[in-house]
Coordinates of C-alpha atoms in Angstrom, one line a residue:
Chain F
M22 CA -40.6 13.7 4.2
L23 CA -37.1 13.6 5.5
K24 CA -36.2 11.1 8.2
V25 CA -33.3 9.5 10.0
P26 CA -31.6 6.8 8.1
K27 CA -32.4 3.3 9.3
H28 CA -29.1 1.8 8.2
Q29 CA -26.3 4.1 9.2
V30 CA -23.4 2.4 10.8
A31 CA -20.8 5.1 11.2
G32 CA -20.3 8.9 11.2
H33 CA -22.5 11.6 12.8
E34 CA -26.0 10.5 13.4
A35 CA -29.1 12.8 13.3
I36 CA -30.8 11.0 16.2
G37 CA -31.3 12.6 19.5
G38 CA -31.3 16.1 18.0
N39 CA -27.8 15.9 16.7
L40 CA -26.5 17.1 13.3
G41 CA -26.6 14.3 10.9
P42 CA -27.7 12.9 7.5
L43 CA -31.4 12.4 6.5
I44 CA -33.0 10.3 3.8
D45 CA -36.2 10.6 1.8
D46 CA -38.3 7.9 0.2
S47 CA -36.9 8.4 -3.3
G48 CA -33.5 6.9 -2.6
R49 CA -31.7 10.2 -1.7
F50 CA -29.3 10.8 1.1
Y51 CA -28.9 14.3 2.4
K52 CA -25.6 14.8 4.2
P53 CA -25.2 18.2 6.0
L54 CA -21.9 19.9 5.1
Q55 CA -19.6 19.5 7.9
D56 CA -18.1 22.3 9.8
G57 CA -15.0 24.2 8.7
E58 CA -13.2 23.1 5.6
R59 CA -14.4 19.5 5.6
G60 CA -17.9 20.2 4.2
T61 CA -16.6 22.4 1.4
K62 CA -13.9 19.9 0.6
E63 CA -16.4 17.1 0.3
L64 CA -18.6 19.1 -1.9
A65 CA -15.7 20.2 -4.1
F66 CA -14.7 16.6 -4.4
Y67 CA -18.1 15.4 -5.6
H68 CA -18.2 18.3 -8.1
S69 CA -14.7 17.4 -9.3
L70 CA -15.5 13.7 -9.5
S71 CA -18.8 14.2 -11.5
S72 CA -16.9 16.1 -14.2
D73 CA -13.7 14.1 -14.2
T74 CA -13.3 12.5 -17.6
R75 CA -10.3 10.5 -16.5
L76 CA -12.5 8.2 -14.4
P77 CA -13.5 5.1 -16.2
D78 CA -17.2 4.1 -15.8
R79 CA -16.5 0.8 -14.1
I80 CA -14.7 2.8 -11.3
R81 CA -17.4 5.5 -11.2
R82 CA -19.9 3.0 -10.1
F83 CA -18.0 2.6 -6.8
F84 CA -18.9 6.1 -5.8
P85 CA -22.4 7.3 -4.6
S86 CA -24.3 9.2 -7.3
F87 CA -24.1 12.9 -6.7
Y88 CA -27.2 15.2 -7.2
G89 CA -25.8 18.5 -6.1
S90 CA -26.4 20.4 -2.9
Q91 CA -29.5 21.7 -1.3
L92 CA -30.4 24.0 1.6
L93 CA -32.4 22.2 4.2
E94 CA -33.5 22.4 7.8
A95 CA -30.6 20.9 9.8
S96 CA -31.5 17.8 12.0
D97 CA -30.3 19.5 15.1
G98 CA -32.7 22.5 14.7
S99 CA -29.9 24.9 13.9
G100 CA -31.8 26.3 10.9
L101 CA -31.1 26.2 7.1
R102 CA -27.8 24.6 6.1
P103 CA -26.4 23.3 2.8
H104 CA -26.6 19.5 2.4
L105 CA -24.9 17.3 -0.1
V106 CA -27.6 15.3 -2.1
L107 CA -26.3 11.8 -2.6
Q108 CA -27.6 8.4 -3.5
D109 CA -28.9 6.5 -0.5
L110 CA -26.8 3.4 -0.8
A111 CA -29.0 1.3 1.5
S112 CA -32.2 2.2 -0.3
N113 CA -32.3 -0.7 -2.8
H114 CA -31.5 -3.3 0.0
L115 CA -34.1 -4.7 2.3
D116 CA -32.4 -5.5 5.5
P117 CA -28.7 -5.0 4.6
S118 CA -25.7 -6.3 6.6
I119 CA -23.2 -3.5 6.4
L120 CA -19.6 -3.0 7.1
D121 CA -17.9 0.5 7.2
V122 CA -14.1 -0.1 6.9
K123 CA -11.8 3.0 7.0
M124 CA -8.9 2.3 4.7
G125 CA -5.3 3.3 5.1
S126 CA -2.6 2.6 7.7
R127 CA -2.7 6.3 8.5
T128 CA -5.9 8.5 8.6
W129 CA -3.9 11.8 8.7
Y130 CA -2.3 13.6 5.7
P131 CA 0.8 15.8 5.6
E132 CA -1.1 19.0 4.9
A133 CA -3.3 18.7 8.1
S134 CA -2.7 20.7 11.3
D135 CA -0.3 19.3 13.9
D136 CA -3.2 18.9 16.3
Y137 CA -5.3 16.9 13.8
I138 CA -2.3 14.7 12.9
Q139 CA -1.6 14.0 16.6
R140 CA -5.3 13.0 17.3
C141 CA -5.3 10.8 14.1
L142 CA -2.0 9.2 15.1
D143 CA -3.4 8.3 18.6
K144 CA -6.6 6.7 17.1
D145 CA -4.6 4.9 14.5
R146 CA -2.3 3.4 17.0
T147 CA -5.0 2.2 19.3
T148 CA -7.1 0.7 16.7
T149 CA -6.2 -1.8 13.9
T150 CA -5.3 1.0 11.5
V151 CA -1.6 0.9 12.0
S152 CA -1.4 -3.0 12.3
L153 CA -3.9 -3.9 9.6
G154 CA -3.9 -0.9 7.3
F155 CA -7.7 -0.6 8.0
R156 CA -10.1 -0.4 10.8
I157 CA -13.8 -1.1 11.1
S158 CA -15.7 2.1 11.8
G159 CA -19.1 0.5 12.2
L160 CA -21.2 -2.5 11.3
Q161 CA -24.5 -4.1 11.5
I162 CA -25.3 -7.8 10.7
Y163 CA -28.8 -9.0 10.1
G164 CA -29.9 -11.9 12.3
N165 CA -33.5 -12.5 11.4
K166 CA -36.9 -10.9 11.6
E167 CA -37.2 -11.6 15.4
S168 CA -33.6 -10.7 16.5
G169 CA -33.1 -7.8 13.9
F170 CA -29.6 -6.4 13.6
W171 CA -26.5 -7.0 15.7
K172 CA -25.0 -3.6 15.8
P173 CA -22.0 -3.3 18.3
S174 CA -21.5 0.2 19.8
R175 CA -18.9 2.7 18.5
K176 CA -16.7 1.9 21.5
D177 CA -16.7 -1.8 21.0
V178 CA -15.9 -1.4 17.4
R179 CA -13.0 0.9 18.1
N180 CA -11.6 -1.6 20.5
F181 CA -11.6 -4.4 17.9
T182 CA -8.3 -6.4 17.9
V183 CA -6.9 -8.0 14.7
D184 CA -8.5 -11.2 15.9
N185 CA -11.9 -9.5 16.4
V186 CA -11.7 -8.1 12.9
R187 CA -10.9 -11.6 11.5
L188 CA -13.9 -13.0 13.4
V189 CA -16.3 -10.2 12.4
L190 CA -15.4 -10.7 8.6
R191 CA -16.5 -14.3 9.1
K192 CA -19.6 -13.5 11.2
F193 CA -20.7 -11.1 8.4
V194 CA -21.2 -14.0 5.9
S195 CA -22.4 -16.7 8.4
S196 CA -25.9 -18.1 9.1
N197 CA -25.3 -18.3 12.9
S198 CA -26.9 -15.7 15.0
P199 CA -24.6 -12.8 15.2
F200 CA -25.6 -12.2 18.8
D201 CA -24.0 -15.5 19.8
S202 CA -20.3 -14.9 20.7
N203 CA -19.6 -18.5 21.6
V204 CA -20.3 -20.2 18.3
T205 CA -17.7 -20.6 15.4
P206 CA -19.1 -18.7 12.4
D207 CA -20.2 -21.2 9.7
C208 CA -19.2 -18.8 6.8
C209 CA -22.2 -20.2 5.0
F210 CA -22.6 -17.2 2.7
A211 CA -18.9 -16.7 2.0
H212 CA -19.1 -18.0 -1.5
S213 CA -22.1 -16.1 -2.6
V214 CA -21.1 -12.8 -1.0
Y215 CA -17.3 -12.7 -1.2
A216 CA -16.6 -14.9 -4.2
G217 CA -17.7 -15.1 -7.8
P218 CA -17.7 -12.6 -10.6
A219 CA -20.1 -10.2 -8.8
G220 CA -18.8 -10.8 -5.3
I221 CA -17.1 -8.5 -2.9
L222 CA -13.6 -9.8 -3.7
Q223 CA -13.9 -9.2 -7.4
Q224 CA -15.1 -5.7 -6.8
L225 CA -12.1 -5.0 -4.5
L226 CA -9.6 -6.3 -7.0
E227 CA -11.1 -3.9 -9.6
L228 CA -10.6 -1.1 -7.2
K229 CA -7.1 -2.3 -6.4
A230 CA -6.2 -2.3 -10.1
W231 CA -7.3 1.4 -10.3
F232 CA -5.4 2.5 -7.2
E233 CA -2.1 0.9 -8.5
D234 CA -2.4 3.5 -11.4
Q235 CA -4.5 6.5 -10.5
T236 CA -2.5 9.5 -9.3
I237 CA -5.4 12.0 -9.2
Y238 CA -6.8 11.6 -5.7
H239 CA -5.6 10.7 -2.3
F240 CA -8.4 9.4 -0.1
S241 CA -7.4 10.1 3.5
S242 CA -9.9 8.7 6.0
S243 CA -12.4 7.5 3.4
S244 CA -14.3 4.3 3.9
L245 CA -15.3 1.2 2.0
L246 CA -19.0 0.4 2.7
I247 CA -19.7 -3.3 2.1
L248 CA -23.4 -4.3 1.9
F249 CA -25.4 -7.4 1.1
D250 CA -28.9 -8.9 1.8
K251 CA -28.9 -12.0 3.8
E252 CA -32.6 -12.7 3.3
S253 CA -32.1 -12.6 -0.4
V254 CA -29.5 -15.4 -0.1
W255 CA -31.7 -17.4 2.2
E256 CA -34.5 -17.2 -0.4
G257 CA -32.1 -18.5 -3.1
R258 CA -31.7 -15.1 -4.8
T259 CA -28.5 -13.1 -5.4
P260 CA -27.1 -11.5 -2.2
F261 CA -26.7 -8.1 -4.2
A262 CA -23.2 -7.6 -2.6
E263 CA -21.8 -4.1 -3.1
V264 CA -18.6 -2.2 -2.4
K265 CA -18.9 1.6 -2.2
L266 CA -16.4 4.2 -1.5
I267 CA -17.7 7.0 0.8
D268 CA -16.6 10.0 3.0
F269 CA -14.6 12.5 1.1
A270 CA -13.9 15.3 3.6
H271 CA -10.2 14.8 3.4
V272 CA -9.4 14.0 -0.2
E273 CA -6.2 15.6 -1.5
E274 CA -4.7 15.9 -4.9
G275 CA -2.5 13.0 -6.0
N276 CA 0.1 15.2 -7.8
G277 CA 1.5 12.3 -9.8
V278 CA 1.8 9.9 -6.9
I279 CA -0.4 6.9 -6.3
D280 CA -2.5 6.7 -3.0
H281 CA -0.1 4.2 -1.5
N282 CA -1.6 4.6 1.9
F283 CA -5.1 3.5 0.8
L284 CA -3.7 0.9 -1.6
G285 CA -1.7 -0.9 1.2
G286 CA -4.7 -1.1 3.4
L287 CA -6.9 -2.2 0.5
C288 CA -4.4 -5.1 -0.1
S289 CA -4.4 -6.0 3.5
F290 CA -8.3 -6.1 3.5
I291 CA -8.2 -8.1 0.2
K292 CA -5.9 -10.7 1.9
F293 CA -8.3 -11.1 4.9
I294 CA -11.3 -11.7 2.6
S295 CA -9.3 -14.1 0.4
E296 CA -8.2 -16.1 3.4
I297 CA -11.7 -16.7 4.5
L298 CA -12.5 -18.2 1.1
T299 CA -9.2 -20.2 1.1
D300 CA -9.8 -21.6 4.6
L301 CA -13.3 -22.6 3.4
N302 CA -12.0 -24.4 0.4
E303 CA -9.5 -26.4 2.4
S304 CA -12.0 -27.4 5.1
T305 CA -14.6 -28.3 2.6
T306 CA -12.0 -30.5 0.8
E307 CA -10.9 -32.1 4.1
A308 CA -14.6 -32.6 5.0
R309 CA -15.4 -34.3 1.8
F310 CA -12.5 -36.6 2.2
A311 CA -13.5 -37.3 5.9
E312 CA -17.3 -37.5 5.4
P313 CA -18.1 -37.7 1.6
D314 CA -21.9 -38.0 2.2
K315 CA -22.3 -35.1 4.6
K316 CA -24.0 -32.1 3.1
C317 CA -23.7 -28.4 3.9
L318 CA -26.4 -27.4 6.3
C319 CA -27.4 -24.0 4.8
N320 CA -28.7 -23.4 1.3
A321 CA -25.4 -22.0 -0.1
P322 CA -24.5 -23.5 -3.5
Chain O
M15 CA 42.6 -8.8 2.9
L16 CA 39.5 -6.9 4.1
K17 CA 38.9 -3.4 3.0
A18 CA 36.2 -0.8 2.9
P19 CA 33.6 -1.4 0.1
K20 CA 34.1 0.9 -2.8
H21 CA 30.4 1.0 -3.7
Q22 CA 28.6 1.5 -0.5
V23 CA 25.9 4.2 -0.9
A24 CA 24.1 4.2 2.5
G25 CA 24.5 3.0 6.0
H26 CA 27.5 3.3 8.3
L27 CA 30.8 3.5 6.5
A28 CA 34.1 2.0 7.6
S29 CA 36.1 4.7 6.1
D30 CA 37.5 7.5 8.4
G31 CA 38.2 4.9 11.1
K32 CA 34.5 4.3 11.9
L33 CA 32.7 1.1 12.4
G34 CA 31.3 -0.3 9.2
P35 CA 31.2 -3.2 6.8
L36 CA 34.2 -4.6 4.9
V37 CA 34.6 -6.7 1.7
D38 CA 37.1 -9.2 0.5
D39 CA 38.2 -10.2 -3.0
L40 CA 36.0 -13.3 -3.0
G41 CA 32.6 -11.7 -3.2
R42 CA 31.8 -11.6 0.5
F43 CA 30.5 -8.7 2.6
Y44 CA 31.3 -8.5 6.3
K45 CA 28.7 -6.5 8.2
P46 CA 29.5 -5.7 11.8
L47 CA 26.6 -6.5 14.2
Q48 CA 24.9 -3.1 15.0
G49 CA 24.7 -2.0 18.6
E50 CA 21.6 -2.0 21.0
G51 CA 20.4 -5.4 19.8
R52 CA 19.8 -4.4 16.2
G53 CA 22.7 -6.5 15.1
S54 CA 21.4 -9.7 16.7
K55 CA 18.0 -9.0 15.3
E56 CA 19.5 -8.9 11.8
L57 CA 21.5 -12.0 12.4
A58 CA 18.3 -13.8 13.7
F59 CA 16.5 -12.7 10.7
Y60 CA 19.1 -14.2 8.3
E61 CA 19.3 -17.4 10.2
T62 CA 15.5 -17.8 10.2
F63 CA 15.2 -16.7 6.7
S64 CA 17.8 -19.0 5.3
S65 CA 16.1 -22.0 6.6
D66 CA 12.4 -20.9 5.9
T67 CA 11.1 -23.4 3.5
R68 CA 8.0 -21.3 2.7
V69 CA 10.0 -18.7 0.8
P70 CA 10.0 -19.7 -2.9
D71 CA 13.3 -19.7 -4.8
H72 CA 12.3 -17.0 -7.2
I73 CA 11.9 -14.7 -4.1
R74 CA 14.9 -16.0 -2.3
K75 CA 17.1 -14.6 -5.1
F76 CA 16.1 -11.0 -4.0
F77 CA 17.9 -11.5 -0.7
P78 CA 21.7 -11.5 -0.3
V79 CA 23.1 -15.0 0.3
F80 CA 24.0 -15.5 4.0
Y81 CA 27.1 -17.4 4.9
G82 CA 26.9 -17.2 8.7
S83 CA 28.8 -15.0 11.1
Q84 CA 32.4 -14.5 12.0
L85 CA 34.5 -12.8 14.6
L86 CA 36.7 -10.1 13.0
E87 CA 38.8 -7.1 13.8
A88 CA 36.4 -4.2 13.7
S89 CA 37.1 -1.4 11.2
N90 CA 37.3 1.3 14.0
G91 CA 40.0 -0.5 15.9
S92 CA 37.8 -1.5 18.8
G93 CA 38.8 -5.1 18.6
L94 CA 37.1 -8.3 17.8
C95 CA 33.5 -8.0 16.8
L96 CA 30.9 -10.4 15.4
H97 CA 30.2 -9.8 11.7
L98 CA 27.5 -11.0 9.4
V99 CA 29.0 -12.7 6.4
L100 CA 26.9 -11.9 3.4
Q101 CA 27.1 -11.9 -0.4
D102 CA 28.8 -8.8 -1.7
I103 CA 26.0 -7.7 -4.1
V104 CA 28.1 -5.4 -6.2
S105 CA 31.1 -7.7 -6.6
G106 CA 32.0 -8.3 -10.2
R107 CA 30.4 -5.1 -11.4
I108 CA 32.5 -2.4 -12.9
N109 CA 31.4 1.2 -12.0
P110 CA 27.9 0.2 -11.0
S111 CA 25.2 2.8 -10.7
I112 CA 23.2 2.1 -7.4
I113 CA 20.2 3.5 -5.7
D114 CA 19.3 2.6 -2.2
V115 CA 15.5 3.0 -1.7
K116 CA 14.1 2.7 1.8
I117 CA 10.5 1.3 1.3
G118 CA 7.5 2.2 3.2
S119 CA 5.4 5.3 4.2
R120 CA 6.5 4.9 7.8
T121 CA 9.9 3.5 9.0
W122 CA 8.7 3.0 12.5
Y123 CA 6.7 0.2 14.0
P124 CA 4.2 0.1 17.0
E125 CA 6.5 -2.0 19.2
A126 CA 9.4 0.4 19.1
S127 CA 10.2 2.9 21.9
D128 CA 8.3 6.2 21.8
D129 CA 11.7 8.0 21.2
Y130 CA 12.5 5.9 18.2
I131 CA 8.9 6.4 16.9
K132 CA 9.3 10.2 17.2
K133 CA 12.6 10.3 15.4
C134 CA 11.3 8.2 12.6
L135 CA 8.1 10.3 12.3
E136 CA 10.2 13.3 12.0
K137 CA 12.4 11.9 9.3
D138 CA 9.5 10.4 7.4
A139 CA 7.7 13.6 7.3
R140 CA 10.8 15.6 6.3
T141 CA 11.7 13.3 3.4
T142 CA 9.6 11.8 0.6
T143 CA 8.7 8.7 2.9
V144 CA 5.2 10.0 3.9
S145 CA 4.4 11.5 0.5
L146 CA 5.8 8.9 -1.8
G147 CA 5.8 5.8 0.4
F148 CA 9.6 5.5 -0.1
R149 CA 12.7 7.7 0.1
I150 CA 16.2 7.5 -1.5
A151 CA 18.7 6.7 1.3
G152 CA 21.7 6.9 -1.0
L153 CA 22.9 6.6 -4.7
Q154 CA 25.7 6.8 -7.0
L155 CA 25.4 7.4 -10.8
Y156 CA 28.3 6.5 -13.0
E157 CA 28.6 9.4 -15.6
G158 CA 31.7 8.2 -17.5
K159 CA 35.5 8.0 -17.5
E160 CA 36.1 11.7 -17.0
S161 CA 33.2 12.6 -14.7
G162 CA 33.2 9.4 -12.6
F163 CA 30.4 9.1 -10.2
W164 CA 27.8 11.6 -9.1
K165 CA 27.4 10.6 -5.4
P166 CA 25.4 13.1 -3.5
G167 CA 26.0 13.3 0.3
R168 CA 23.7 12.1 3.0
K169 CA 22.2 15.6 3.7
E170 CA 21.5 16.3 0.0
V171 CA 19.8 12.9 -0.5
Q172 CA 17.7 13.5 2.6
S173 CA 16.4 16.8 1.3
F174 CA 15.3 15.4 -2.1
T175 CA 11.7 16.4 -3.0
V176 CA 9.3 14.2 -5.0
D177 CA 10.4 16.0 -8.2
N178 CA 14.1 15.3 -7.3
V179 CA 13.3 11.6 -6.9
R180 CA 11.5 11.6 -10.3
S181 CA 14.6 13.3 -11.8
V182 CA 16.9 10.8 -10.2
M183 CA 14.9 7.8 -11.5
R184 CA 15.2 9.3 -15.1
R185 CA 18.9 10.2 -14.8
F186 CA 19.6 6.6 -13.4
V187 CA 18.8 5.1 -16.9
S188 CA 20.2 8.0 -19.1
S189 CA 23.3 8.2 -21.1
D190 CA 23.4 12.0 -20.7
S191 CA 22.9 12.0 -17.0
S192 CA 25.1 15.0 -16.1
I193 CA 23.7 17.3 -13.4
G194 CA 23.2 20.3 -15.7
N195 CA 20.9 18.3 -18.0
E196 CA 17.2 19.1 -17.6
N197 CA 16.0 16.5 -20.0
P198 CA 17.8 13.3 -19.5
D199 CA 17.3 10.9 -22.5
C200 CA 16.3 7.8 -20.4
S201 CA 17.9 5.9 -23.3
F202 CA 18.7 2.8 -21.1
A203 CA 15.1 2.6 -19.7
P204 CA 14.0 -0.1 -22.0
T205 CA 17.0 -2.3 -21.2
I206 CA 17.3 -1.5 -17.5
Y207 CA 13.7 -0.9 -16.4
G208 CA 11.9 -2.8 -19.1
G209 CA 12.2 -6.2 -20.6
P210 CA 11.6 -9.7 -19.1
A211 CA 14.6 -9.5 -16.8
G212 CA 14.4 -5.8 -16.1
I213 CA 13.9 -3.9 -12.9
L214 CA 10.2 -3.5 -13.3
E215 CA 9.6 -7.2 -13.8
Q216 CA 11.6 -8.0 -10.7
L217 CA 9.7 -5.4 -8.7
L218 CA 6.4 -6.9 -10.0
E219 CA 7.6 -10.4 -8.8
L220 CA 8.3 -9.0 -5.4
K221 CA 4.9 -7.2 -5.3
A222 CA 3.1 -10.5 -5.9
W223 CA 5.0 -12.1 -3.0
F224 CA 4.2 -9.1 -0.7
E225 CA 0.4 -9.3 -1.6
D226 CA 0.4 -12.7 -0.1
Q227 CA 3.1 -13.4 2.5
T228 CA 2.2 -12.8 6.1
T229 CA 5.5 -14.1 7.7
Y230 CA 7.7 -11.0 7.7
H231 CA 7.1 -7.2 8.2
F232 CA 10.2 -5.5 6.8
H233 CA 10.4 -2.1 8.6
S234 CA 13.1 0.3 7.4
C235 CA 14.5 -2.1 4.8
S236 CA 15.8 -1.0 1.5
L237 CA 15.7 -2.1 -2.1
L238 CA 19.1 -1.8 -3.7
I239 CA 18.7 -1.2 -7.4
L240 CA 21.9 -1.6 -9.5
F241 CA 23.3 -2.0 -13.0
D242 CA 26.5 -1.2 -14.7
K243 CA 26.8 0.4 -18.2
E244 CA 29.5 -2.1 -19.2
S245 CA 27.0 -5.0 -18.9
V246 CA 24.4 -3.1 -20.9
L247 CA 26.9 -2.5 -23.7
K248 CA 28.2 -6.1 -23.7
G249 CA 24.7 -7.5 -23.3
S250 CA 25.8 -9.7 -20.3
T251 CA 23.3 -10.9 -17.8
P252 CA 22.0 -9.9 -15.3
V253 CA 22.0 -6.5 -16.6
A254 CA 20.2 -4.9 -13.6
E255 CA 19.3 -6.3 -10.2
V256 CA 17.0 -5.6 -7.3
K257 CA 18.1 -6.7 -3.8
L258 CA 16.3 -6.4 -0.5
I259 CA 18.8 -5.4 2.3
D260 CA 19.0 -4.1 5.9
F261 CA 17.0 -6.4 8.3
A262 CA 17.7 -4.8 11.7
H263 CA 13.9 -4.2 12.2
V264 CA 12.1 -7.2 10.8
L265 CA 9.1 -8.2 12.8
E266 CA 6.8 -11.3 12.5
G267 CA 3.9 -10.8 10.2
K268 CA 1.4 -12.7 12.4
G269 CA -1.1 -13.4 9.6
V270 CA -1.1 -9.8 8.2
I271 CA 0.6 -8.7 5.0
D272 CA 3.4 -6.1 5.1
H273 CA 1.0 -3.5 3.8
N274 CA 3.4 -0.7 4.7
F275 CA 6.1 -2.1 2.5
L276 CA 3.6 -3.1 -0.2
G277 CA 2.2 0.4 -0.5
G278 CA 5.6 2.0 -1.0
L279 CA 6.6 -0.7 -3.4
C280 CA 3.6 -0.1 -5.6
S281 CA 4.4 3.7 -5.5
L282 CA 8.0 3.0 -6.6
I283 CA 6.7 0.6 -9.4
K284 CA 4.4 3.4 -10.7
F285 CA 7.5 5.8 -10.8
V286 CA 9.6 3.3 -12.7
S287 CA 6.6 2.4 -15.1
D288 CA 6.1 6.1 -15.7
V289 CA 9.8 6.6 -16.7
L290 CA 9.5 3.5 -19.0
S291 CA 6.2 4.6 -20.7
E292 CA 7.6 8.1 -21.2
S293 CA 10.8 6.8 -22.8
K294 CA 8.8 4.4 -25.0
A295 CA 6.4 7.3 -26.1
S296 CA 9.3 9.6 -26.9
S297 CA 11.0 6.9 -29.0
I298 CA 7.8 6.3 -30.9
E299 CA 7.6 10.0 -31.6
A300 CA 11.2 10.0 -32.8
D301 CA 10.4 7.1 -35.1
V302 CA 7.3 8.7 -36.5
E303 CA 9.3 12.0 -37.0
S304 CA 12.0 10.2 -38.9
E305 CA 9.7 8.3 -41.2
K306 CA 7.8 11.5 -42.3
P307 CA 8.1 12.1 -46.1
H308 CA 10.7 14.7 -47.0
N309 CA 10.5 17.3 -49.7
C310 CA 13.7 17.5 -51.3
T311 CA 15.0 20.2 -53.8
N312 CA 17.4 19.4 -56.6
N313 CA 20.5 20.4 -54.8
G314 CA 19.7 18.0 -51.9
N315 CA 18.0 20.3 -49.4
C316 CA 15.3 18.5 -47.5
T317 CA 12.5 19.6 -45.3

């Protein structure tokens, strides 16, 4: 039985009789081919990726698994339509906190139509895309069983300033209620989620190394999906933090040039995450000097 | 005695009675403050930068030394004008080959006027700025005593395609760089691009700084890459240098890295690395070829 995904934070949604992706109970995600070229481009990209021998395995794991395409009843009742069959990235998480970060200081590309370029340019300038080299497209932060998820609206997210982004990246890994806008985030989970050999930062650095070298694909308007399980950390288990690359409707050939647009944004994002860890290290050191007997209030190691 | 620089490849030129920089015989470069506030922005940058204790010494060496400002007779006869007094980067080099590379996939910045942004956008799309993350703003290649310098004009340089840029990066380090040659030998690549003091190593040092520093955003700045064949042949140091120049549009970083510059820098690093790897690969092939066993006949013919 196909149903609307519970944990979709950005992109077209199937609710309210709109055209959007669906999931099943076996960990598959069915994404309807978008109109015009975009759908076929995304399908072509997944085909190309699955047979590209130049891609090392440790990089392949950043991409959703691809199972081909399938004709299905569209969620908006418009009849049979081809759907991409992909791995449902949230399916092996319980109540994941998720960030969708659109990478690059420009979301347009030279080969696009003038109209498309202008629209992208406007959006890029009014969001943090131009200033930061990335923007948050959507997010949900798990509070607890009673409060559920804090999921700001598309509009709110689009209006995020650079300072809002800094704050959200800290709230993402904090034990404070995400609904409370007046409290300073405690960044309790920053070390378990961002740091360490399996942490977000390490995964981002692996991607960065690949982007400094690969000249095969230029990922315009693609996103990094960042997920982790807060409850897992509360219960003393691993947060299962993941970085995934998604949304390939506008991937162009690299033609011997690196994807410097994506790379610049990725480095900027890495700097923001690193700083949270550095700030924490500094304040922990200060705190230890000031009050050597005080312990951290949360269960983080 | 002040005169027009012999080796200026981009920017306003003092020749033909226009307003442009001048040099003296003591290694100083006098840059007239540009109009519409850009000049004072550049002066302000140099003043801030020279007293910025956060900049490590190994990064400071990439910037021209700043000696202050001085009132001088402008090169276009318009009277006394304030000039920046900088280190003349090419002084002491005989017949230097130079490339001026404007770094960044966009040369505009949000705070600029709509008009300025529009002009920049146009130029960025027309040149390799958008596609490569950098464009060549000017260059001169020394080809030898007879041929002298290949110094393409502004127009030609602005119409360079990605392939033209690749070709220039190869010719820059070739001994047979004449324009008709389709396969430049890149024979100087290991010495100029490679090695512990080579161009690549210097670019990587700059890259590490740009991945971290959030103080300055360098819009429309250039990397000047230069070497001279004489130094290569004599083995004198430094053989090749990278300098960051043109600071009329530097803005505060405000806690964000200069991702625009960094992206373009990484793209340039990839291009230089590729030339270096290709030159190493072809020299290994050549070595392998020359070591193959020969079959020789009695009269000395070998195959």
